[in-house]
Amino acid sequence: MNKKEVLEIRKQFTPENCAITRIAGCYVNHDKEKKMEKTEAFLSLPEEQAFKYFDIFKKTLSGNVGKNLLNLGYAIDAARNGDPDGEAHRMLMELRKIKLTDSNLLDAFYDKIIESYDCAENYYIVLIHAAYDVPGKTSDGVEMEDASDEVYDFILCSICPVKLSKAGLSFNGESIEERTRDWVVDMPDKGFLFPAFNDRSTDIHSLLYYTKKSAEVQEHLVRDVLGIDVVASADEQKDVFVRFLEDVLGENIDFDTVKDIYDGINEAMIEHEYDPEPYKMDKNGLRKILENCNAAEGDAFDEAYRENIGNMEIMASNICSGKNISIQLADGKMIIATDAIGDVTTTVIGGRKYIAVPAEYVEVNGIMAKV
């Protein structure tokens, strides 16, 4: 799913557009015991409560595609996904089909999450079923509300930490007293949308997975509950790319070359900024960037790519995203602001190389630098 498709589904979580038919939930304590289960029609909820749930569902479809939102697919050969019998996929299909009305199936689904989800605190599993009447669009992108192409039938799951509210004082109308602490449902830590809404249509062979922290995907949860081997996280992609550069450049690694490579990636991202899908660096694209920097000579590139990246998808935004970029060099690591890298220069004084950075400079470790 691309950003526009994610936003289209997010827009359904409002009172005006709401197509949610049913909601189910399970409260789990820190001992992994189910303390409460419920299922009911979503429209029967009090208005204020429904608004709070809308916030949770929107948050489950938030963040950057490729970082917080991962497009995951089922291979034709299910055994390659750690799900040899396709059990996880069949369970999701059945939950969607029965619209969360089978308490036994829901109970089995909760058990799978409890067994796999790594959490030492209390949490709340929320599951909804919805049916979105997808409006058709003209060739220039204008929606035709009375010309539906299909009904997108989906389930959305949110796993929300439940935390004790902070201690404090409150006014009871007559005096100041200690405030009663209660358990509060927080915004989701993990979640997923099944099936995916690819090309504005149902794709039962894919789903969208949400993780609040890109470095904490929880591969066991994805594999055991969803039946998919997860792709590398954003942080893992960064680490892989650093190792790739170290292997390609070898003893020739220096700041100027690495800076030019990151400049090339930034330029490629700008060229593709209006693409519907996040820009992914394939082997040919990455080779072209390194060749422009005179850093892809001989067989070193092919060998380093095969050993480090292989079939892994590398999102350019995961390499050059955020405020800072970490550049690993032979004699240390340098961290600079993303928007400042193009202005960084080097100069040799007395046989020693100095690195000059603008005001956005963040940190130097192991390399002498001047502003």
GROMACS .gro file of N, CA, C and O in nm, residues 1-12 61:
model
   52
    1MET      N    1   0.084  -0.119   0.000
    1MET     CA    2   0.000   0.000   0.000
    1MET      C    3   0.087   0.124   0.000
    1MET      O    4   0.191   0.128   0.067
    2ASN      N    5   0.047   0.225  -0.074
    2ASN     CA    6   0.121   0.350  -0.072
    2ASN      C    7   0.052   0.448   0.022
    2ASN      O    8  -0.051   0.418   0.084
    3LYS      N    9   0.112   0.566   0.035
    3LYS     CA   10   0.064   0.665   0.131
    3LYS      C   11  -0.081   0.707   0.104
    3LYS      O   12  -0.162   0.720   0.197
    4LYS      N   13  -0.116   0.724  -0.022
    4LYS     CA   14  -0.252   0.767  -0.056
    4LYS      C   15  -0.355   0.660  -0.018
    4LYS      O   16  -0.464   0.691   0.031
    5GLU      N   17  -0.321   0.534  -0.040
    5GLU     CA   18  -0.414   0.426  -0.006
    5GLU      C   19  -0.431   0.413   0.145
    5GLU      O   20  -0.540   0.385   0.194
    6VAL      N   21  -0.322   0.433   0.218
    6VAL     CA   22  -0.331   0.430   0.364
    6VAL      C   23  -0.420   0.543   0.413
    6VAL      O   24  -0.508   0.523   0.499
    7LEU      N   25  -0.401   0.663   0.358
    7LEU     CA   26  -0.483   0.778   0.400
    7LEU      C   27  -0.630   0.758   0.366
    7LEU      O   28  -0.718   0.801   0.441
    8GLU      N   29  -0.657   0.691   0.254
    8GLU     CA   30  -0.796   0.667   0.215
    8GLU      C   31  -0.867   0.580   0.318
    8GLU      O   32  -0.983   0.603   0.351
    9ILE      N   33  -0.797   0.479   0.371
    9ILE     CA   34  -0.858   0.394   0.473
    9ILE      C   35  -0.868   0.468   0.606
    9ILE      O   36  -0.968   0.456   0.679
   10ARG      N   37  -0.767   0.545   0.639
   10ARG     CA   38  -0.771   0.625   0.764
   10ARG      C   39  -0.893   0.717   0.769
   10ARG      O   40  -0.951   0.739   0.875
   11LYS      N   41  -0.930   0.770   0.653
   11LYS     CA   42  -1.043   0.863   0.647
   11LYS      C   43  -1.175   0.796   0.682
   11LYS      O   44  -1.274   0.865   0.708
   12GLN      N   45  -1.179   0.664   0.684
   12GLN     CA   46  -1.303   0.594   0.715
   12GLN      C   47  -1.329   0.591   0.866
   12GLN      O   48  -1.440   0.558   0.909
   61LEU      N   49  -0.261   0.315   1.154
   61LEU     CA   50  -0.229   0.339   1.013
   61LEU      C   51  -0.153   0.471   0.999
   61LEU      O   52  -0.184   0.554   0.913
   0.00000   0.00000   0.00000
